[in-house]
XYZ file of C-alpha atoms in Angstrom:
590
model
C 81.081 179.762 124.225
C 80.886 177.043 121.508
C 83.489 174.308 121.457
C 85.698 174.600 118.343
C 85.244 171.812 115.782
C 87.773 169.014 115.811
C 90.067 169.047 112.777
C 91.042 165.758 111.100
C 93.721 165.662 108.402
C 94.025 163.297 105.398
C 97.147 163.156 103.196
C 96.821 160.781 100.244
C 100.604 160.584 99.785
C 102.209 160.296 103.188
C 99.265 159.530 105.471
C 98.689 156.121 107.062
C 95.425 154.262 107.590
C 96.663 152.962 110.899
C 95.114 153.335 114.363
C 98.586 154.454 115.462
C 98.045 157.651 113.447
C 95.883 160.316 115.173
C 94.666 162.374 112.192
C 96.693 165.442 113.162
C 98.741 167.509 110.723
C 101.834 165.719 111.937
C 100.212 162.251 111.707
C 97.492 162.331 109.008
C 95.401 159.473 107.683
C 95.691 158.268 104.086
C 91.987 158.063 103.136
C 88.912 160.054 104.036
C 86.926 156.858 104.752
C 89.410 155.793 107.408
C 89.201 159.274 108.929
C 85.368 158.920 109.137
C 85.748 155.488 110.770
C 88.220 156.773 113.351
C 86.424 160.098 113.934
C 82.732 159.680 112.956
C 80.795 162.852 112.081
C 78.490 163.808 114.976
C 77.239 167.082 113.446
C 77.334 168.518 109.895
C 80.431 170.534 110.754
C 82.005 168.416 113.466
C 84.607 167.248 112.948
C 86.092 169.136 110.042
C 88.048 167.064 107.524
C 91.002 168.574 105.667
C 92.830 166.961 102.734
C 95.849 167.613 100.623
C 98.126 165.887 98.102
C 101.276 166.711 96.143
C 101.258 169.025 93.136
C 103.082 166.669 90.735
C 103.004 163.267 92.405
C 104.260 161.666 95.596
C 106.315 163.786 97.943
C 110.061 163.555 97.563
C 112.101 161.364 99.919
C 113.164 164.399 101.974
C 109.506 165.527 102.252
C 110.038 168.878 100.542
C 107.050 170.985 101.796
C 107.237 173.273 98.763
C 105.983 170.399 96.588
C 102.806 170.134 98.672
C 99.399 171.762 98.294
C 97.826 173.524 101.226
C 95.297 171.818 103.526
C 91.795 172.347 102.224
C 88.377 171.248 103.519
C 87.145 168.017 101.910
C 85.125 168.771 98.773
C 81.349 168.221 98.673
C 81.715 165.416 96.100
C 84.338 163.676 98.232
C 82.176 164.099 101.341
C 79.115 162.715 99.567
C 81.011 159.684 98.313
C 82.633 158.919 101.628
C 79.317 159.363 103.486
C 77.834 156.582 101.336
C 80.841 154.332 101.933
C 80.698 155.056 105.654
C 77.006 154.086 105.836
C 77.848 150.790 104.107
C 80.626 150.263 106.627
C 78.228 150.833 109.546
C 75.702 148.356 108.096
C 78.419 145.778 107.679
C 79.518 146.314 111.270
C 75.928 146.054 112.456
C 75.484 142.809 110.511
C 78.691 141.439 111.961
C 77.584 142.436 115.455
C 74.188 140.819 114.869
C 75.805 137.597 113.694
C 78.177 137.673 116.646
C 75.271 138.165 119.041
C 73.300 135.410 117.348
C 76.302 133.069 117.483
C 76.834 133.935 121.131
C 73.167 133.244 121.858
C 73.371 129.908 120.015
C 76.522 128.990 121.938
C 74.835 129.847 125.211
C 71.800 127.835 124.162
C 74.014 124.896 123.220
C 75.943 125.110 126.493
C 72.660 125.086 128.371
C 71.499 122.082 126.314
C 74.764 120.290 127.036
C 74.391 120.969 130.755
C 70.850 119.560 130.628
C 72.113 116.606 128.586
C 74.478 115.671 131.417
C 71.391 114.866 133.477
C 70.106 112.369 130.880
C 71.262 108.854 131.779
C 70.667 105.753 129.706
C 71.038 102.127 130.733
C 70.479 98.744 129.174
C 67.038 97.306 129.853
C 67.595 94.004 131.697
C 64.242 92.720 130.412
C 65.408 92.712 126.803
C 66.806 89.519 125.229
C 70.534 88.961 125.607
C 72.392 90.435 122.641
C 74.646 88.384 120.369
C 77.967 90.077 119.540
C 78.584 90.182 115.790
C 80.835 91.767 113.196
C 79.227 93.861 110.499
C 79.888 91.256 107.802
C 77.874 88.589 109.630
C 74.540 87.929 107.926
C 73.804 84.301 108.784
C 70.011 84.142 109.335
C 70.655 81.671 112.140
C 72.545 84.436 113.950
C 70.867 87.597 112.684
C 67.127 87.492 112.049
C 65.751 90.631 110.431
C 62.530 92.270 111.471
C 60.469 93.527 108.555
C 60.658 97.301 108.126
C 57.330 99.024 108.789
C 56.127 102.487 109.644
C 55.071 101.518 113.191
C 56.864 103.316 115.979
C 56.884 100.326 118.326
C 60.318 98.679 118.269
C 59.552 96.016 120.856
C 60.833 92.477 120.581
C 58.909 89.306 119.853
C 59.867 85.711 119.251
C 61.246 85.203 115.743
C 60.676 88.794 114.591
C 64.225 90.059 114.977
C 67.556 89.367 116.656
C 69.012 91.578 119.322
C 72.686 92.111 118.539
C 75.674 93.947 119.934
C 78.154 95.646 117.617
C 81.343 97.687 117.975
C 82.504 100.128 115.324
C 83.404 103.677 114.454
C 81.069 106.418 113.295
C 81.582 106.675 109.553
C 78.984 109.428 109.133
C 75.865 110.675 110.908
C 73.019 113.178 110.671
C 70.303 114.410 113.011
C 66.733 114.742 111.800
C 64.257 116.114 114.363
C 64.545 113.761 117.349
C 66.269 110.941 115.433
C 69.988 110.342 114.850
C 70.933 108.286 111.797
C 74.524 107.065 111.968
C 76.532 104.591 109.928
C 79.052 102.443 111.781
C 81.991 100.677 110.189
C 84.331 98.111 111.679
C 86.589 97.233 108.751
C 84.307 94.339 107.817
C 81.235 96.260 106.723
C 78.869 99.177 107.275
C 75.622 99.357 109.244
C 73.045 102.110 109.577
C 71.904 102.633 113.161
C 68.867 104.600 114.347
C 68.801 106.356 117.715
C 65.561 107.746 119.140
C 64.152 109.044 122.426
C 66.563 109.636 125.307
C 69.352 108.053 123.260
C 69.494 111.282 121.249
C 69.452 113.573 124.288
C 72.583 112.463 126.131
C 75.736 114.564 126.269
C 77.485 111.914 124.140
C 74.776 112.146 121.477
C 74.892 115.958 121.344
C 78.687 115.949 121.036
C 78.946 113.008 118.632
C 81.840 113.241 116.163
C 82.885 111.297 113.090
C 85.280 108.401 113.862
C 84.093 108.077 117.470
C 84.223 104.396 118.429
C 81.182 103.000 120.191
C 79.265 99.851 121.043
C 75.578 99.621 120.210
C 72.827 97.212 121.204
C 69.588 96.815 119.297
C 67.306 94.918 116.958
C 68.167 94.351 113.311
C 65.494 95.513 110.854
C 65.043 95.352 107.120
C 65.074 98.810 105.549
C 61.500 99.951 104.749
C 60.487 99.825 101.056
C 61.770 102.785 99.057
C 64.614 103.520 101.485
C 68.269 102.548 101.253
C 71.054 101.628 103.665
C 74.179 99.423 103.526
C 73.083 95.798 102.947
C 69.443 96.973 103.142
C 69.312 96.638 106.902
C 69.459 98.925 109.910
C 69.852 98.567 113.649
C 67.185 100.108 115.876
C 69.337 100.938 118.886
C 68.074 100.503 122.452
C 71.387 101.202 124.232
C 74.927 102.333 123.440
C 78.246 103.134 125.073
C 80.997 105.437 123.819
C 84.380 103.670 123.745
C 86.645 106.366 122.328
C 85.569 109.874 121.432
C 87.070 111.359 118.268
C 88.324 114.934 118.155
C 85.960 117.584 116.821
C 85.988 121.267 115.822
C 89.363 122.309 114.361
C 90.843 118.846 114.909
C 87.925 116.973 113.340
C 88.961 114.379 110.769
C 86.898 116.208 108.121
C 89.056 119.297 108.730
C 92.394 117.491 108.614
C 91.488 115.289 105.639
C 89.549 116.731 102.706
C 88.934 115.050 99.364
C 90.333 118.029 97.430
C 93.027 118.815 100.002
C 96.686 119.540 99.326
C 98.373 116.276 98.188
C 101.288 116.694 100.610
C 98.898 117.294 103.505
C 96.950 114.176 102.550
C 100.190 112.189 102.503
C 101.156 113.594 105.919
C 97.758 112.403 107.170
C 97.782 109.106 105.292
C 96.838 107.309 108.532
C 93.544 109.221 108.483
C 93.061 109.075 104.701
C 93.063 105.275 104.963
C 89.824 105.503 106.956
C 88.013 106.858 103.913
C 85.898 104.649 101.659
C 88.072 105.156 98.568
C 91.430 104.383 100.186
C 90.095 101.451 102.191
C 88.419 100.075 99.043
C 91.718 100.235 97.136
C 93.466 98.372 99.961
C 90.771 95.664 99.939
C 91.172 95.199 96.183
C 94.941 95.067 96.693
C 94.549 92.241 99.217
C 92.241 90.402 96.804
C 94.819 90.703 94.008
C 97.559 89.291 96.233
C 95.321 86.310 97.062
C 94.514 85.890 93.379
C 98.175 85.955 92.314
C 99.100 83.314 94.870
C 96.133 81.132 93.931
C 96.959 81.487 90.232
C 100.592 80.501 90.669
C 99.848 77.621 93.014
C 96.776 76.012 91.451
C 95.534 77.736 88.278
C 98.467 77.225 85.899
C 100.430 74.171 84.761
C 103.018 73.539 85.969
C 102.394 75.455 89.211
C 104.928 77.875 90.718
C 106.332 77.551 94.227
C 106.537 80.662 96.411
C 109.990 81.517 97.777
C 111.270 84.421 99.866
C 114.537 85.928 98.558
C 116.649 88.389 100.603
C 116.120 92.150 100.475
C 119.728 92.971 101.453
C 122.133 92.216 98.597
C 125.601 93.008 97.267
C 124.839 92.810 93.537
C 122.848 94.973 91.150
C 120.152 93.944 88.680
C 118.862 97.085 86.961
C 121.857 99.426 87.043
C 123.903 101.019 89.820
C 122.333 104.478 89.567
C 119.153 103.321 91.283
C 120.707 101.377 94.165
C 120.010 102.250 97.804
C 123.389 101.711 99.454
C 123.976 101.045 103.161
C 126.721 99.872 105.506
C 126.371 96.179 106.287
C 128.770 95.423 109.153
C 131.499 97.403 107.444
C 130.704 96.100 103.957
C 128.928 97.870 101.121
C 125.433 96.476 100.556
C 122.203 97.497 98.840
C 118.463 97.154 99.090
C 117.373 94.827 96.307
C 116.156 96.200 92.983
C 114.727 92.821 92.039
C 114.728 89.245 93.332
C 115.174 87.834 89.841
C 118.752 86.583 90.168
C 117.911 84.661 93.333
C 114.769 83.173 91.777
C 116.878 81.811 88.918
C 119.002 79.847 91.391
C 115.884 78.021 92.605
C 114.883 76.564 89.229
C 117.062 73.400 89.225
C 115.626 72.002 92.464
C 112.290 73.754 92.972
C 110.973 74.126 89.453
C 109.097 77.272 88.476
C 109.064 79.777 91.329
C 107.574 83.145 92.258
C 107.871 85.685 95.056
C 105.900 88.617 96.428
C 108.479 90.939 97.940
C 109.467 94.607 98.157
C 111.908 96.056 95.652
C 113.683 99.386 95.978
C 114.743 101.915 93.350
C 116.705 105.053 94.256
C 115.314 106.804 91.208
C 114.725 110.528 91.686
C 111.548 110.515 89.697
C 108.331 112.208 90.789
C 106.072 110.831 88.068
C 102.691 109.407 89.042
C 103.845 105.828 88.392
C 107.142 105.751 90.297
C 107.815 104.650 93.875
C 111.061 104.146 95.780
C 109.621 101.035 97.436
C 107.029 98.868 95.756
C 105.607 95.356 95.888
C 107.246 93.258 93.191
C 105.577 90.069 91.979
C 108.280 88.112 90.182
C 108.424 84.677 88.612
C 111.051 82.550 86.854
C 110.178 79.666 84.527
C 112.466 76.839 83.403
C 112.783 75.083 80.038
C 110.637 77.561 78.102
C 110.707 79.600 74.889
C 110.023 83.327 74.558
C 106.570 82.590 73.186
C 105.903 80.335 76.202
C 106.773 83.300 78.432
C 104.275 85.579 76.682
C 101.473 83.004 76.835
C 102.193 82.404 80.536
C 102.125 86.146 81.309
C 98.855 86.595 79.475
C 97.301 83.656 81.294
C 98.472 84.768 84.760
C 97.167 88.324 84.454
C 93.850 87.212 82.954
C 93.353 84.552 85.625
C 94.171 87.002 88.437
C 91.557 89.441 87.175
C 89.018 86.623 86.798
C 89.607 85.361 90.343
C 89.465 88.833 91.877
C 86.207 89.723 90.129
C 84.678 86.357 91.035
C 84.194 87.775 94.538
C 81.033 89.937 94.331
C 82.319 92.313 97.031
C 85.615 92.897 95.237
C 83.871 93.243 91.881
C 81.613 95.942 93.327
C 84.603 97.791 94.802
C 86.487 97.680 91.482
C 83.558 99.042 89.471
C 82.710 101.618 92.145
C 86.294 102.861 91.868
C 86.586 102.440 88.106
C 83.204 102.182 86.334
C 84.975 102.043 82.945
C 87.170 99.034 83.764
C 87.208 96.455 80.992
C 88.521 92.916 81.381
C 91.221 92.579 78.697
C 90.586 90.128 75.898
C 93.118 87.464 75.009
C 95.340 87.296 73.112
C 97.000 90.593 74.011
C 98.288 92.680 71.137
C 101.928 91.952 70.269
C 104.138 94.733 68.883
C 107.891 94.626 68.285
C 109.961 97.595 69.474
C 110.931 98.440 65.871
C 107.253 98.561 64.884
C 106.526 100.813 67.880
C 109.215 103.241 66.692
C 107.526 103.324 63.269
C 104.098 103.819 64.875
C 105.358 106.721 66.997
C 106.875 108.420 63.948
C 103.666 107.955 61.938
C 101.616 109.504 64.753
C 104.040 112.452 65.242
C 104.825 111.528 68.847
C 108.392 112.812 69.482
C 111.084 111.517 71.815
C 112.230 113.363 74.949
C 114.357 115.723 72.842
C 111.344 116.673 70.722
C 112.697 114.781 67.703
C 111.221 111.837 65.767
C 111.927 108.492 67.435
C 114.876 106.507 66.127
C 115.798 102.841 66.575
C 117.786 102.684 69.819
C 115.748 105.312 71.673
C 114.488 104.372 75.113
C 110.774 105.107 74.637
C 109.901 107.596 77.373
C 106.902 107.309 79.686
C 104.891 110.088 78.024
C 105.237 108.652 74.516
C 104.577 105.130 75.736
C 101.426 106.256 77.545
C 100.138 108.176 74.507
C 100.598 105.150 72.296
C 98.885 102.837 74.779
C 95.963 105.200 75.341
C 95.390 105.621 71.593
C 95.503 101.879 70.898
C 93.472 101.373 74.106
C 94.229 97.714 74.745
C 96.979 95.740 76.509
C 100.175 95.563 74.460
C 103.110 93.149 74.674
C 105.946 95.396 73.454
C 108.804 93.053 72.555
C 112.373 92.747 71.236
C 114.062 95.830 72.697
C 117.618 96.760 71.609
C 120.445 95.165 73.579
C 121.903 98.568 74.500
C 118.856 99.739 76.467
C 118.135 96.513 78.358
C 119.725 94.743 81.337
C 122.927 92.728 80.911
C 121.312 89.323 81.574
C 118.691 89.455 78.789
C 119.090 86.897 76.028
C 119.605 88.108 72.475
C 117.142 87.141 69.776
C 118.905 84.452 67.659
C 117.162 85.874 64.557
C 118.308 89.463 65.202
C 121.287 89.905 67.524
C 120.614 93.649 67.803
C 117.647 92.979 70.057
C 116.748 90.937 73.110
C 113.980 88.449 73.739
C 112.348 90.905 76.087
C 108.854 92.194 76.788
C 107.072 95.069 78.506
C 103.341 94.752 79.079
C 101.639 98.126 78.616
C 98.159 98.884 79.940
C 95.922 101.830 78.973
C 96.080 104.693 81.453
C 99.119 103.501 83.368
C 101.707 102.269 80.856
C 104.198 99.548 81.707
C 103.160 97.163 84.477
C 105.334 94.146 83.609
C 108.877 93.762 82.375
C 110.379 90.390 81.458
C 112.734 88.493 79.208
C 114.456 85.261 78.442
C 117.696 85.026 80.437
C 121.133 84.316 79.022
C 121.791 80.594 79.469
C 125.239 80.478 77.834
C 128.242 80.889 80.145
C 130.498 82.675 77.646
C 127.715 85.029 76.531
C 127.010 86.012 80.148
C 130.703 86.649 80.842
C 130.849 88.884 77.764
C 127.782 90.766 79.009
C 129.507 91.461 82.339
C 132.444 92.934 80.438
C 130.242 94.998 78.130
C 128.488 96.606 81.121
C 131.699 97.053 83.152
C 130.443 94.700 85.901
C 132.896 92.707 88.016
C 131.666 89.084 87.676
C 133.242 87.891 90.959
C 130.339 88.920 93.267
C 127.989 87.163 90.807
C 129.723 83.777 91.045
C 126.605 82.157 92.496
C 124.538 83.475 89.569
C 127.090 82.586 86.906
C 127.306 79.036 88.283
C 123.793 78.394 87.026
C 125.356 78.290 83.530
C 128.106 75.871 84.615
C 125.962 73.248 86.317
C 123.281 72.143 83.903
C 122.201 75.319 82.143
C 118.716 75.539 80.628
C 116.583 77.940 78.560
C 114.640 79.969 81.073
C 112.932 83.334 81.492
C 110.963 85.429 83.895
C 109.404 88.763 84.692
C 108.545 91.304 87.351
C 105.113 92.867 87.826
C 104.552 96.028 89.855
C 101.516 95.371 92.043
C 100.806 99.090 92.563
C 100.704 99.758 88.806
C 98.463 96.749 88.226
C 96.164 97.993 90.993
C 96.166 101.572 89.637
C 95.107 100.225 86.242
C 92.272 98.098 87.643
C 90.961 100.694 90.098
C 91.408 103.722 87.846
C 93.756 105.546 90.219
C 95.662 108.583 88.975
C 98.873 107.652 90.785
C 100.458 104.522 92.244
C 100.844 106.464 95.498
C 97.171 105.735 96.162
C 97.818 102.013 95.745
C 100.107 101.253 98.672
C 99.571 101.613 102.390
C 102.229 104.284 103.014
C 103.918 105.417 99.757
C 107.653 105.930 99.648
C 109.069 108.080 96.870
C 111.644 110.844 96.374
C 111.902 112.883 99.617
C 108.929 111.074 101.226
C 109.540 108.523 103.980
C 106.801 109.554 106.448
C 104.620 108.759 108.196
């Protein structure tokens, strides 16, 4: 007696394509394809597939059976269509199975190779010359003699034909080509291509090599053969190496955790790893060069020179407005992290002459623009017995000299132009534009204020408008003579127009304002009136006000944001790329 055909049910409305369903009338599937997958056809009529759906749409919430059609065998057209889809499904499964088998075979092959690799032992040849330990930036011919690059396979040593050296570093990148491993080491001082051959490529360490692994290598330094390229046109032909610290691989590999086009927040979380990249490390090297250049400029490249001082970071007075103060409890007293060291620098002028500082400043400004930080490096200077024009000439000279000194180092120059091929050294004199003329320019070029209206005298020119203007003009601009109402209390009024201050912002293409400065009020009564106008209690400022009581003098100064200056030079999109670990709204890690 023949076995009755199995019946499989498909209900397009209430069925479920879920392995938990069994294809019965009580628990039907939703699609015919899923039914075929769960119960493949073994004969033309086994199993039998039945379908049904509602007369007028989905079944009602109470599942009224009177609104349902009867179960009917799947139509020929439906069967033909699903048969084609099912065949595609089987091919896909077969391909997946084949790939899985192939991957399994490759894994087994690799495991076998790794087991064999454990048997390969390497050791330093005691007959070779003693190696000299060097850093990757060392190129003194007296220490490192290069062997001429040739096509010969013999890498033996001979008197005067090459130096045997010993180097520690981390694997920056590597590739395997036949029985040769090419890897580039870096140690923070430079890069070096190393070539591993023979048994050196067959060890377990070589087969499991990962980026950022730290190692020590011994070998002979060669010139790169004609037509080939490598860092500094040299390469190390390795005869022995030791692994110092293995870097994680697979899912924890640095290339997985840090990707060039990765999520910005993830990159910030992994800033400690991002800094190992060529771009970030290059920016930090240019930053260090700029700091050296600023100090050299202030101390020996301008007349009179400026003396470096170190003002406090914990203060009890404001400089740029109370809304951006970071407040903290200082032994039961209210105190703040400094917004600027300017007031303290002014107190140094009578006895120390012109002074400058390189110190952090803090702004509790809830701004997430690409040019704002909560903590930044502030380069500030105060100059005594000067005019406003003297201040502008000094600023122009300092910035130009810093750029000149930084680019005088060929390594730094290469880094700058690698990062920003379009960088142009600004020509002196910088363009000078009064605030009132800028308002006119913005109106003529239909650039509105933050409210979408034409700019009016008294408006605080917003970042977007300022950047548009700077990018269109495309040269450094000294924007001067801002209205009293939108500038800090200590800024001196212009004697020729008491509506405005003798103040300046230096604007650079692509980044906007990088410097803000002014002449300072030197009249006691005028300063006291300014305190009252701003609602500031003058008592905590007694030490600052006293500068006007004991031999006052015409003086001025400025503050320059190092990160903005660096972003401009290196063509960085945001100042967050220009400091070691950026701090901004809601970000204080790592």
